[in-house]
Structures are given as structure tokens and as C-alpha cells.
PDB file of C-alpha atoms in Angstrom:
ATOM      1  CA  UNK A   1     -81.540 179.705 -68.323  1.00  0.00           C
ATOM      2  CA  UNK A   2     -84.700 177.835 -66.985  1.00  0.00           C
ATOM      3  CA  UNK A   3     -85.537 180.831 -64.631  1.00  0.00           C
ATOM      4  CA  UNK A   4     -85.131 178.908 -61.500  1.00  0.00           C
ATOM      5  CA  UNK A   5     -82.872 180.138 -58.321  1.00  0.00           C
ATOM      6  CA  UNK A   6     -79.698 178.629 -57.479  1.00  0.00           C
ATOM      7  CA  UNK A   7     -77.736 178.990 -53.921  1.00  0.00           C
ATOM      8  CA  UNK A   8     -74.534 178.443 -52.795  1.00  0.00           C
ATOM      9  CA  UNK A   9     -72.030 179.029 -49.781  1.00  0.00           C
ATOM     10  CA  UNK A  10     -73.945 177.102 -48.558  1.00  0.00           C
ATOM     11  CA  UNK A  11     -75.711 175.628 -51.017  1.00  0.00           C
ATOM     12  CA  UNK A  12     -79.075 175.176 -48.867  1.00  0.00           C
ATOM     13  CA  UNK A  13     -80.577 173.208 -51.575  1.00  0.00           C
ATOM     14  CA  UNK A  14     -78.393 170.538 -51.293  1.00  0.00           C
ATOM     15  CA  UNK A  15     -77.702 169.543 -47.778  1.00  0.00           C
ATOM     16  CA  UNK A  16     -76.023 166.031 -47.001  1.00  0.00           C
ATOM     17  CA  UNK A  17     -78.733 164.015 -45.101  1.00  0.00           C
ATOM     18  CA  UNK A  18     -78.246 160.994 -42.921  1.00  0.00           C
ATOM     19  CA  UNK A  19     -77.292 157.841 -44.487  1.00  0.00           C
ATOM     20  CA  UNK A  20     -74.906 154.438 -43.545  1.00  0.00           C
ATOM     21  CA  UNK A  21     -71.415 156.517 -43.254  1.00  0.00           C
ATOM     22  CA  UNK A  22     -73.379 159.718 -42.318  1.00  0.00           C
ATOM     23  CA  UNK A  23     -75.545 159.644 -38.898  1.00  0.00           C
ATOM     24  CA  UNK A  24     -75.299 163.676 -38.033  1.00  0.00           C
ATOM     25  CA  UNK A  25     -78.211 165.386 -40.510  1.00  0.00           C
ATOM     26  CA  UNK A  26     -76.837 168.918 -41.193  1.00  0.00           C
ATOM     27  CA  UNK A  27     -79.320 170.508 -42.057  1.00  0.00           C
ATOM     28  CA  UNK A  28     -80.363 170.281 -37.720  1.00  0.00           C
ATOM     29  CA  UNK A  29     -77.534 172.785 -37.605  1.00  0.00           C
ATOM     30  CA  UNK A  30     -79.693 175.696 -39.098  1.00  0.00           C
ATOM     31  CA  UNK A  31     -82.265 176.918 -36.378  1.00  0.00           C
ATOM     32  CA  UNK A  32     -83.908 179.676 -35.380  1.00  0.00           C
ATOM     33  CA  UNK A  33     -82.509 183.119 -34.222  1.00  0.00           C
ATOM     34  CA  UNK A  34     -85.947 183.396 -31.918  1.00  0.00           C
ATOM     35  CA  UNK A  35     -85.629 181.507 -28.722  1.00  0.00           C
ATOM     36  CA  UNK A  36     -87.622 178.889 -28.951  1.00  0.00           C
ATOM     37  CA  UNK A  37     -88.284 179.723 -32.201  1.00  0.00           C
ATOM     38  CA  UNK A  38     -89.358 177.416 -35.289  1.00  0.00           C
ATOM     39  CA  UNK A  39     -88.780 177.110 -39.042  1.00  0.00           C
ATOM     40  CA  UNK A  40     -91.594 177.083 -40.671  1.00  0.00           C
ATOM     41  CA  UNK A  41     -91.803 175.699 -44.602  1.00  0.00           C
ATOM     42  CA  UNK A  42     -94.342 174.980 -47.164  1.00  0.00           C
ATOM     43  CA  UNK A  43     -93.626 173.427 -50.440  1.00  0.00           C
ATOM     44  CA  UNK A  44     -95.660 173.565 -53.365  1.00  0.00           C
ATOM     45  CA  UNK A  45     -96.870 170.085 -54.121  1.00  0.00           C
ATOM     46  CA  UNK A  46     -96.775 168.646 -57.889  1.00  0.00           C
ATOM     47  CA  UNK A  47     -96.276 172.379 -58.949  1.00  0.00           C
ATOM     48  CA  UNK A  48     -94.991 171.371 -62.448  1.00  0.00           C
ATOM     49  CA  UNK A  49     -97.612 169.267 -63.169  1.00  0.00           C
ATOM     50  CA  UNK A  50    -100.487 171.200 -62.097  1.00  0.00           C
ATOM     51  CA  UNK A  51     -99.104 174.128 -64.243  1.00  0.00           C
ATOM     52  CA  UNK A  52     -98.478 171.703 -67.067  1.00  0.00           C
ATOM     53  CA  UNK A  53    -101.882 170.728 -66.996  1.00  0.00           C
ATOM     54  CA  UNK A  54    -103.443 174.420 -66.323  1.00  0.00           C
ATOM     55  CA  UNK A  55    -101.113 175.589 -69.220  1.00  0.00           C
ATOM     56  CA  UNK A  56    -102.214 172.358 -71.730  1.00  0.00           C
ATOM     57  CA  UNK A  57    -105.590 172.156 -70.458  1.00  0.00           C
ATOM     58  CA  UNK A  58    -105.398 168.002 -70.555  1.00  0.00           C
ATOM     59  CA  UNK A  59    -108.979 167.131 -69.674  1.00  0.00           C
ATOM     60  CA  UNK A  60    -108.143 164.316 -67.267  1.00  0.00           C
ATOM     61  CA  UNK A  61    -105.274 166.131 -64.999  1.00  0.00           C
ATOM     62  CA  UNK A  62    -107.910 169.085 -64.847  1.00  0.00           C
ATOM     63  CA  UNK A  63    -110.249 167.626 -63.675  1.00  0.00           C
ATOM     64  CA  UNK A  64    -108.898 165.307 -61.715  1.00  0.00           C
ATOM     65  CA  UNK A  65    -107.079 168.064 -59.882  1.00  0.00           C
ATOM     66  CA  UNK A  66    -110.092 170.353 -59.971  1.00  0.00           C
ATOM     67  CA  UNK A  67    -112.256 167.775 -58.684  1.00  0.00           C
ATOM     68  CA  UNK A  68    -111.453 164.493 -57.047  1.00  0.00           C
ATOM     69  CA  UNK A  69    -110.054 165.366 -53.404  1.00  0.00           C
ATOM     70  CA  UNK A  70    -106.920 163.376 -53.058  1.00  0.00           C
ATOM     71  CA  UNK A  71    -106.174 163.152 -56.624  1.00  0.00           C
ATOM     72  CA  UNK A  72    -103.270 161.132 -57.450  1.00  0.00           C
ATOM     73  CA  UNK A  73    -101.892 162.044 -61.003  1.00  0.00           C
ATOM     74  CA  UNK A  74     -98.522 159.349 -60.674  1.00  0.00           C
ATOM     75  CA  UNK A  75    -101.458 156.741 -60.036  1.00  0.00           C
ATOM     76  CA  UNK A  76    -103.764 157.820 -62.719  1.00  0.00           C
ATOM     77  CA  UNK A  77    -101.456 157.995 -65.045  1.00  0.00           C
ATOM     78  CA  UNK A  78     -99.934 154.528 -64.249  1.00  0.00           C
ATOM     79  CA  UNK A  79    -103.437 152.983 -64.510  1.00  0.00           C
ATOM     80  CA  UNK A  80    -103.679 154.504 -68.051  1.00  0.00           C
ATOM     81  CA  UNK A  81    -100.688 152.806 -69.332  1.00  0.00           C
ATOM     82  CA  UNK A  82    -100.589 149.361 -67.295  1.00  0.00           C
ATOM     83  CA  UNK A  83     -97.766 150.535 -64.954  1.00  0.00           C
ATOM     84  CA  UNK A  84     -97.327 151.235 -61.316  1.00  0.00           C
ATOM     85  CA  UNK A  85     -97.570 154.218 -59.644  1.00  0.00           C
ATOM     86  CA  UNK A  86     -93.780 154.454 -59.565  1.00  0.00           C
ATOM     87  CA  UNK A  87     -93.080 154.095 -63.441  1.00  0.00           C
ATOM     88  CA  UNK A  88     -95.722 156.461 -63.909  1.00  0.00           C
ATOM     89  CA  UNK A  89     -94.267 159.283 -61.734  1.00  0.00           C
ATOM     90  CA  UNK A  90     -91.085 158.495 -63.788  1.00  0.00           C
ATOM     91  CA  UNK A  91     -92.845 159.034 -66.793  1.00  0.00           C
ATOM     92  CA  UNK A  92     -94.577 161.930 -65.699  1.00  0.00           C
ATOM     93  CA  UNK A  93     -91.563 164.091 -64.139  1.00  0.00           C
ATOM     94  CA  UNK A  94     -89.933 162.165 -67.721  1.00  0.00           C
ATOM     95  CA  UNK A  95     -91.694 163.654 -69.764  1.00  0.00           C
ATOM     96  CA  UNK A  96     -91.624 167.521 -68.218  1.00  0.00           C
ATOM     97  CA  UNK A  97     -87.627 167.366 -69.050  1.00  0.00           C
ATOM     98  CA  UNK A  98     -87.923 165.963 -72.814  1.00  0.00           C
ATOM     99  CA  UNK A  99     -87.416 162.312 -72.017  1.00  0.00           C
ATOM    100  CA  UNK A 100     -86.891 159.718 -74.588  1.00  0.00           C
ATOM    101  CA  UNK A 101     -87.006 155.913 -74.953  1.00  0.00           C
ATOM    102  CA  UNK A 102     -83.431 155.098 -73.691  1.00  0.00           C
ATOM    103  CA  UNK A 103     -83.381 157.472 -71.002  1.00  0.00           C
ATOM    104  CA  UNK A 104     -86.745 155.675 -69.631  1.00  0.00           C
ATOM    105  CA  UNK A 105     -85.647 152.595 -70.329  1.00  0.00           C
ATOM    106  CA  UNK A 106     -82.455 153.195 -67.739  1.00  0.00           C
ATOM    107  CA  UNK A 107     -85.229 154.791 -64.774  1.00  0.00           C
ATOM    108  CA  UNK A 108     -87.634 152.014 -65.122  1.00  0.00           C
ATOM    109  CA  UNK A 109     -85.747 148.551 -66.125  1.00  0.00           C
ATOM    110  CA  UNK A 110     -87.594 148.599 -68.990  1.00  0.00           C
ATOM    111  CA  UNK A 111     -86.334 147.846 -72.310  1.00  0.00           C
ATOM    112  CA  UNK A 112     -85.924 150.073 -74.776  1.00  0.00           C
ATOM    113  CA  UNK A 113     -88.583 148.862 -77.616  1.00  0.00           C
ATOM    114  CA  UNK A 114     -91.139 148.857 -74.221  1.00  0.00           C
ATOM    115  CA  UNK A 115     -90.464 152.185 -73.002  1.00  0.00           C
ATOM    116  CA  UNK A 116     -90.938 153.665 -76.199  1.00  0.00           C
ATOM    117  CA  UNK A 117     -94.404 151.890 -76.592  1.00  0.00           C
ATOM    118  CA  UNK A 118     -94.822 153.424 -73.182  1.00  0.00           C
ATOM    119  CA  UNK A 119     -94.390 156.788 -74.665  1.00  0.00           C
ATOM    120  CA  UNK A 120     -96.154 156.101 -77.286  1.00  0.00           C
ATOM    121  CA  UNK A 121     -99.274 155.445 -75.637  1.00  0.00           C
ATOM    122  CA  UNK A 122     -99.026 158.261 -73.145  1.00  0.00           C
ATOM    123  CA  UNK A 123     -99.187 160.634 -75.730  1.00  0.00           C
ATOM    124  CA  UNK A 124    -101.680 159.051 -77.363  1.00  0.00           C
ATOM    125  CA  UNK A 125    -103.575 159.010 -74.039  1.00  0.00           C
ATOM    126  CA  UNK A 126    -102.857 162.520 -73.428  1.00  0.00           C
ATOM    127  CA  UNK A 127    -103.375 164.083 -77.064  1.00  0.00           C
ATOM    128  CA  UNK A 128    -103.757 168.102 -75.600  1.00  0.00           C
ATOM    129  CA  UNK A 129    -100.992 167.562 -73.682  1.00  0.00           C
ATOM    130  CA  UNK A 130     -98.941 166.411 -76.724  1.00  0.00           C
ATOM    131  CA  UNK A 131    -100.675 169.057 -78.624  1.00  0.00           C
ATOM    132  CA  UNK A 132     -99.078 171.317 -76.321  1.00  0.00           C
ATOM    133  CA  UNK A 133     -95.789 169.989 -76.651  1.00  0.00           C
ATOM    134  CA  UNK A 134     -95.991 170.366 -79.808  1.00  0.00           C
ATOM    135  CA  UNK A 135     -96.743 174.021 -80.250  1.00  0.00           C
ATOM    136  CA  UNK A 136     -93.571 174.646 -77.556  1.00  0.00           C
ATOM    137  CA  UNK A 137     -91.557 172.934 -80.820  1.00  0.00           C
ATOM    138  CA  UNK A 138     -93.153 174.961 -83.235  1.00  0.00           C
ATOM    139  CA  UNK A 139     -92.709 177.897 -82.001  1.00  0.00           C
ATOM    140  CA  UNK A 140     -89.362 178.248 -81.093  1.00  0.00           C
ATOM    141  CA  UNK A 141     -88.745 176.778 -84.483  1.00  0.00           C
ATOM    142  CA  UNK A 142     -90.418 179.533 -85.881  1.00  0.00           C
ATOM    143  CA  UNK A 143     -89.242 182.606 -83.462  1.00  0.00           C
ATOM    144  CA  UNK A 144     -86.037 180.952 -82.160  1.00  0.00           C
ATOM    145  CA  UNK A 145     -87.437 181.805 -78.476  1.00  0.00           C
ATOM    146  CA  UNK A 146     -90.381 180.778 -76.495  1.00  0.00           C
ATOM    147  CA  UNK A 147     -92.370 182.655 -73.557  1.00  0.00           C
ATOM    148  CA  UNK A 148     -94.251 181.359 -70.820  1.00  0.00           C
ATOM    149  CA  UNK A 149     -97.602 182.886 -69.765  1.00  0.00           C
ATOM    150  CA  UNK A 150     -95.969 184.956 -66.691  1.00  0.00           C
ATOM    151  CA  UNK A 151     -94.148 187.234 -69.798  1.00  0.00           C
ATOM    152  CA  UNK A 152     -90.613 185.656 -69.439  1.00  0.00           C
ATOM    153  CA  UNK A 153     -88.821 184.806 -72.627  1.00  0.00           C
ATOM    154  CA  UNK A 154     -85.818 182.313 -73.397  1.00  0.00           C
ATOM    155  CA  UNK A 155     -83.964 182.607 -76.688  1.00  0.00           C
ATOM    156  CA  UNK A 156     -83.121 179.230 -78.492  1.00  0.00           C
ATOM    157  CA  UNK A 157     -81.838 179.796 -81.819  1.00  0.00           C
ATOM    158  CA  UNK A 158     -80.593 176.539 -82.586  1.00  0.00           C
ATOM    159  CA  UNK A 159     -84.383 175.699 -82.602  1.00  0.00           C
ATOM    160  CA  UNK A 160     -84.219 177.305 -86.158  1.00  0.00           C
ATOM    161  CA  UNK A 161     -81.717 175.114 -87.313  1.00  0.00           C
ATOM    162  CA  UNK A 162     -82.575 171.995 -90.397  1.00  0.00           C
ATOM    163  CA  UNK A 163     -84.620 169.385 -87.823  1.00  0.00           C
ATOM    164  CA  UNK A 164     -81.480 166.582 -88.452  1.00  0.00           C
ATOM    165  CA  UNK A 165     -79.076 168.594 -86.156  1.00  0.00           C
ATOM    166  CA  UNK A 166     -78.924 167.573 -82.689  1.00  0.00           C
ATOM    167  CA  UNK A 167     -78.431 171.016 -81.710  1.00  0.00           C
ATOM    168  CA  UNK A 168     -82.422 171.718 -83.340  1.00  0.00           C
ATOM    169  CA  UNK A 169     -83.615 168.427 -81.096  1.00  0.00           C
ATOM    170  CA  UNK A 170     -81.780 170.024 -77.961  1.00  0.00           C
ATOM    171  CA  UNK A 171     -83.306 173.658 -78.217  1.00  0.00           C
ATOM    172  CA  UNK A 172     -87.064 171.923 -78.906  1.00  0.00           C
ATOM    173  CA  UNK A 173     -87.196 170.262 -75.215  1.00  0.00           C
ATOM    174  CA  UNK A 174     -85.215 172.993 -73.743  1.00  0.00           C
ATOM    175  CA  UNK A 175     -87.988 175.090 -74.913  1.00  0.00           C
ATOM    176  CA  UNK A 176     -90.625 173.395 -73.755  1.00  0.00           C
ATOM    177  CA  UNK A 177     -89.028 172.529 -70.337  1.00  0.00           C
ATOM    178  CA  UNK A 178     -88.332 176.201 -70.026  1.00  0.00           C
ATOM    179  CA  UNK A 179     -91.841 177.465 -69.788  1.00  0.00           C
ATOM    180  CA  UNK A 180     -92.706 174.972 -67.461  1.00  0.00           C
ATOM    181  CA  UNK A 181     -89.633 175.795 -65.341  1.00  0.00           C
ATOM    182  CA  UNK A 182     -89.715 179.240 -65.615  1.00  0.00           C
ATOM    183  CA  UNK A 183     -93.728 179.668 -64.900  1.00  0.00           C
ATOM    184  CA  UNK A 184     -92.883 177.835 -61.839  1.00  0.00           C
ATOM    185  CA  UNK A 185     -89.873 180.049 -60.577  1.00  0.00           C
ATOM    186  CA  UNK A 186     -92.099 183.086 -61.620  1.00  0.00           C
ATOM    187  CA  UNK A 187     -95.033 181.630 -59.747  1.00  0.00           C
ATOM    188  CA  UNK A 188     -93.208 181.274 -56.244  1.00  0.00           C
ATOM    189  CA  UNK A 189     -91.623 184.849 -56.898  1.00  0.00           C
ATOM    190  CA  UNK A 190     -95.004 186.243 -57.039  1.00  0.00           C
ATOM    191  CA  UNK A 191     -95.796 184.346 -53.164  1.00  0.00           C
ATOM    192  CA  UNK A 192     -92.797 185.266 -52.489  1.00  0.00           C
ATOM    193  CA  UNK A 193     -93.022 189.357 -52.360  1.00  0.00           C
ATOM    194  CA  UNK A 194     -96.554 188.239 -51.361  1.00  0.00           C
ATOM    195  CA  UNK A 195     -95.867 186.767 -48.089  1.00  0.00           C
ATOM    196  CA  UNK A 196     -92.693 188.755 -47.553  1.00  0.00           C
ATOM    197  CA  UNK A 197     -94.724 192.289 -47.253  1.00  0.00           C
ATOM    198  CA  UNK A 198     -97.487 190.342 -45.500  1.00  0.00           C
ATOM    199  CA  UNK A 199     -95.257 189.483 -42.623  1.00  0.00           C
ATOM    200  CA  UNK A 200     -94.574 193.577 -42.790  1.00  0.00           C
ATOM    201  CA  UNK A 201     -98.011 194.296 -42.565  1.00  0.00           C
ATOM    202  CA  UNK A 202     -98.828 192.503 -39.973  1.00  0.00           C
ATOM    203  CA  UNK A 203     -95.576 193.539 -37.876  1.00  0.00           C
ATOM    204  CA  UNK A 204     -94.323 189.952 -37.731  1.00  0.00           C
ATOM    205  CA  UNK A 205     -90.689 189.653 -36.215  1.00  0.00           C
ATOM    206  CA  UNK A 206     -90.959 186.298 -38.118  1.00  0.00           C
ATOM    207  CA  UNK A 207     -88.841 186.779 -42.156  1.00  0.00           C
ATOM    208  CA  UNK A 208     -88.589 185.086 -44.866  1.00  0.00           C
ATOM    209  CA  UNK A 209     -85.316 183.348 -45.524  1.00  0.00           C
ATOM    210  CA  UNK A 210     -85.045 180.759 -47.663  1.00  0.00           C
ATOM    211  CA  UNK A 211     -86.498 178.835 -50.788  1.00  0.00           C
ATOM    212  CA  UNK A 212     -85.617 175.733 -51.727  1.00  0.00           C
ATOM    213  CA  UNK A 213     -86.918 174.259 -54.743  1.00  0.00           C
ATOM    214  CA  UNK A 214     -90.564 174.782 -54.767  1.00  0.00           C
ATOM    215  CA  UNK A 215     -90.594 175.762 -51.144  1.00  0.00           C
ATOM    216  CA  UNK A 216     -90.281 178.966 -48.971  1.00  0.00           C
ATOM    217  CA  UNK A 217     -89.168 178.607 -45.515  1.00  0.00           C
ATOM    218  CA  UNK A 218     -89.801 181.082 -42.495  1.00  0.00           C
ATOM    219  CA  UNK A 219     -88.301 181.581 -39.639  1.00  0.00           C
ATOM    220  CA  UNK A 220     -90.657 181.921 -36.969  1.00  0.00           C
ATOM    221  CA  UNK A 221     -91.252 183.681 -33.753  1.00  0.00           C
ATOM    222  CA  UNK A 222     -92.858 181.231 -31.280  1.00  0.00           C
ATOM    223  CA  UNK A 223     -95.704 183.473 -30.687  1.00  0.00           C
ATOM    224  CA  UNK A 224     -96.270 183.736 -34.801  1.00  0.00           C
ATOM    225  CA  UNK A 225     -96.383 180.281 -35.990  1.00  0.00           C
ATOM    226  CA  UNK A 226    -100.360 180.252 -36.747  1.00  0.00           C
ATOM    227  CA  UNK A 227    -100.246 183.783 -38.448  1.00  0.00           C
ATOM    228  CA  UNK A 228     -97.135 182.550 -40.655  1.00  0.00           C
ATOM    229  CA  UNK A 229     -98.944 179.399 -41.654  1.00  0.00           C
ATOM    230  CA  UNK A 230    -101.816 181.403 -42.929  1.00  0.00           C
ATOM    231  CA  UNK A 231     -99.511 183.641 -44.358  1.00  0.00           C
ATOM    232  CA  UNK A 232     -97.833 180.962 -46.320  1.00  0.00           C
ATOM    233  CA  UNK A 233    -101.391 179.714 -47.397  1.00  0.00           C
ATOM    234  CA  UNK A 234    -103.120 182.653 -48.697  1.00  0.00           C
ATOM    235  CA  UNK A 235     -99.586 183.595 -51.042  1.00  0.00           C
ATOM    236  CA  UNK A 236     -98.973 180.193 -52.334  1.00  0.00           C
ATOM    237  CA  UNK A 237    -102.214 178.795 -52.379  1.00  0.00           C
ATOM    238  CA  UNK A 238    -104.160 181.809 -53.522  1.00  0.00           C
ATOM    239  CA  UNK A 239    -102.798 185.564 -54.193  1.00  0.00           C
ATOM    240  CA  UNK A 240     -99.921 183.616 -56.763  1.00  0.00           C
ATOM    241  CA  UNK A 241    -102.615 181.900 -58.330  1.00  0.00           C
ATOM    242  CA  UNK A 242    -105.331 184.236 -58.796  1.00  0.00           C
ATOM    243  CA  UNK A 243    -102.296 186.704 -60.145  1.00  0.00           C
ATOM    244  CA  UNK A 244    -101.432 184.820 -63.128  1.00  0.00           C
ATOM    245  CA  UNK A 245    -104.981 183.521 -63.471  1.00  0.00           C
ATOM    246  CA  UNK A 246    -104.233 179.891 -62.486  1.00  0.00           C
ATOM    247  CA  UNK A 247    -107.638 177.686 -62.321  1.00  0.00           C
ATOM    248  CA  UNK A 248    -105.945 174.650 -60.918  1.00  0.00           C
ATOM    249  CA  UNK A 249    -105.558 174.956 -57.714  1.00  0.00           C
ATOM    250  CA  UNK A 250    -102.209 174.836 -56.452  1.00  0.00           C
ATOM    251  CA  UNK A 251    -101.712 172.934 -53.085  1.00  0.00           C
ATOM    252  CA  UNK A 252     -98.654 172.802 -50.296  1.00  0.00           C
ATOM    253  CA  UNK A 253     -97.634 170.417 -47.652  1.00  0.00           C
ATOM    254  CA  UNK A 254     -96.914 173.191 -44.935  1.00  0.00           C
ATOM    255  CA  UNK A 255     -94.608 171.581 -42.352  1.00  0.00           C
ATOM    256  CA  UNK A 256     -93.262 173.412 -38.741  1.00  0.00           C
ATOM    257  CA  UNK A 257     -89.791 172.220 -36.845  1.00  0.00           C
ATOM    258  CA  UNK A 258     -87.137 173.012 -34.576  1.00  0.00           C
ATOM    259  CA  UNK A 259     -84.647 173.028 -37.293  1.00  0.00           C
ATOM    260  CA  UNK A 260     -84.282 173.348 -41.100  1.00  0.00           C
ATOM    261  CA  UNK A 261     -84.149 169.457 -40.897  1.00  0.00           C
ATOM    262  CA  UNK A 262     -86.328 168.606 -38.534  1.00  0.00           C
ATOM    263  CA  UNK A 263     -90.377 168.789 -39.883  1.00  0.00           C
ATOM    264  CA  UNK A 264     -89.985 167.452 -43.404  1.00  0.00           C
TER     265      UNK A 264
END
């Protein structure tokens, strides 16, 4: 229902990793079928938000993105409202899933008549943002579904219902959330096929063969490590962009290991 992928058996997107009781990391135990192969993996970084703000057109995460090298959004936010860089991630991924007062209140430590000044004032500080928000609401109020700009639709019908029903509440931030989601899933998909017939192309014993989250994981020939990390580059940073006419750029932390777990 929010257009993202799921896996299981095994469920790759939720490996057990190291901690007090646990000193083996499993995901080591996924390698290569090359010898002396690699896994190579790029993840999309801030994906959400960047669409968020390409899809809302927020002057300050535009441009900011567009413009300073380096930009830290969690940071700029937090400066806006007084907080650090940590509350305003919080409030930032928050607000993406419909957050409210209490919920933010639990997250941060703060209380509850605080974290909904906090919310307050974001919208306030971020009024096209809001604006867009807002329209998400509307709409699936009015149509009882809601489409994101990639074509892909999500029927909410309780969003139709009289605004004091829970159920109405529910289906506004599900709709919202949705098209964020959903552009995101359909983004990937798009550098997905991209870099999949690439590697065909170019005769690449290397394949695609994994995604997790918003990352797409190769595993590599040793002799075809450069030619999948431009690979990776061009369909994530550009082709999926330029498709869907994306002006924000979109940018990935492109790691290489022995391993599944090894290069994050």
C-alpha cells in the first residue's frame, strides 16, 4: 500500500547486526559468486526529502540542495527551530510519516505542549511545504485517492468520511505519506531497469541482486567494479531523475566490500 518492496526468506532488509549478545554480523555470510569478487551498493541519500522538497518546491530545501555543496537539511532545519541537528532529523523524517505532538514528544524528550510549539513553528517556517501537505488532505478528501507524479494511485476512501472520525485523520497522512513513499519506490524502479540493461549492454558478468531500502546492490566481477560504479551513478543519479523530471539532484553514498556487510 505505500508502493515500496518488501523481502523475505530471508528477509535481506533486516539482517541481525553485531551487538553485546551478538559478535558474528550475518550479513558477512552473503558474498560474492565471482572469486574474488565484491558487492557493490549505492544508496540513495535523503531520497524522501529531496523528493519532498522537489515535489513542494520549499524555497529553502531547494536551494539549499540545489546550491550549497554539503548541504545539511537535519542541521538547517534544527537551526530554524532552536534544536539540534538530532531533533531536527526527528522532526524532519516526523513529519514525512504524519507525526503529531505526542508521538514527538516520546522521540525527542520533549514535552508534549513543546513539541507541538515545535510543530507549530516548522510549519510556519516551511509554509509551501505545509501548503503541500495540505493539498495531499484535500484531495483525497475530495477523490478518496491520491496520485503521485510518477502516475501511481492509492485509494483512501475513509478520507471522504465527516473530518471527526479517526478513520478520516488516518487516510489524510496515509495519503500524503503515500506519494512520498511511492515516488520513491517508483524512482529506484526506474534506476533499477536502468542499470540492470546497462550491465547487458555492456556485457557485464556483474547482476543486479538486491535492493534494500533506498539502495541497489551489485554483485561484482573483480575486473568490473569501476564500470558498475559508473553504472550505478549515471541510473540513480541521473537517467531516474531526468525521467520523471526531477530538478533536485538526487545524490548516493556508493560503497564497495567483500561482503553484503562489509563496506557500509
Amino acid at each position: 500500500v505505500t508502493g515500496r518492496f518488501s523481502c523475505s526468506d530471508p528477509n535481506l532488509m533486516a539482517i541481525a547486526r553485531p551487538n553485546e549478545k551478538f559478535v558474528i554480523d550475518l550479513a558477512d555470510i552473503f558474498v560474492s559468486r565471482f572469486r574474488g569478487g565484491k558487492i557493490v551498493h549505492a544508496d540513495y541519500s535523503q531520497l524522501e526529502l529531496r523528493l519532498l522538497a522537489e515535489m513542494s518546491g520549499e524555497d529553502s530545501w531547494v536551494n539549499g540542495y540545489c546550491k550549497v555543496d554539503g548541504f545539511d537539511l537535519h542541521q538547517h532545519v534544527a537551526n530554524s527551530l532552536g534544536k539540534s541537528r538530532q531533533e531536527g532529523k526527528r522532526i524532519n523524517l516526523g513529519v514525512a510519516y504524519g507525526i503529531g505532538a505526542k508521538k514527538l514528544a516520546i522521540q525527542t524528550g520533549m514535552s508534549v505542549p513543546e513539541a507541538d510549539r515545535t510543530l507549530k513553528n516548522y510549519w510556519k517556517e516551511h509554509p509551501k511545504l505545509a501548503a503541500w501537505f495540505e493539498r495531499q488532505h484535500t484531495l483525497a478528501a475530495k477523490n478518496g485517492y491520491v496520485t503521485n507524479p510518477a502516475g501511481r494511485t492509492r485509494h483512501l476512501p475513509d478520507a471522504k468520511l465527516p473530518k471527526n472520525d479517526p478513520r478520516q485523520w488516518r487516510a489524510e497522512r496515509q495519503a500524503a505519506n503515500f506519494v512520498i513513499q511511492s515516488f520513491a519506490a517508483d524512482t529506484i524502479i526506474k534506476a533499477k531497469i536502468r542499470l540492470r540493461d546497462t550491465l547487458r549492454l555492456l556485457g557485464c558478468q556483474s547482476l543486479l541482486v538486491n535492493q534494500v531500502h533506498d539502495a541497489l546492490y551489485v554483485d561484482t566481477h573483480p575486473d568490473e567494479v569501476a564500470v558498475v560504479g559508473e553504472a550505478m551513478r549515471e541510473a540513480m543519479r541521473y537517467f531516474a531523475p531526468q525521467f520523471f523530471g526531477i530538478r533536485v539532484p538526487l545524490e548516493i553514498d556508493l560503497e564497495v566490500g567483500a561482503s553484503l556487510g562489509k563496506g557500509k
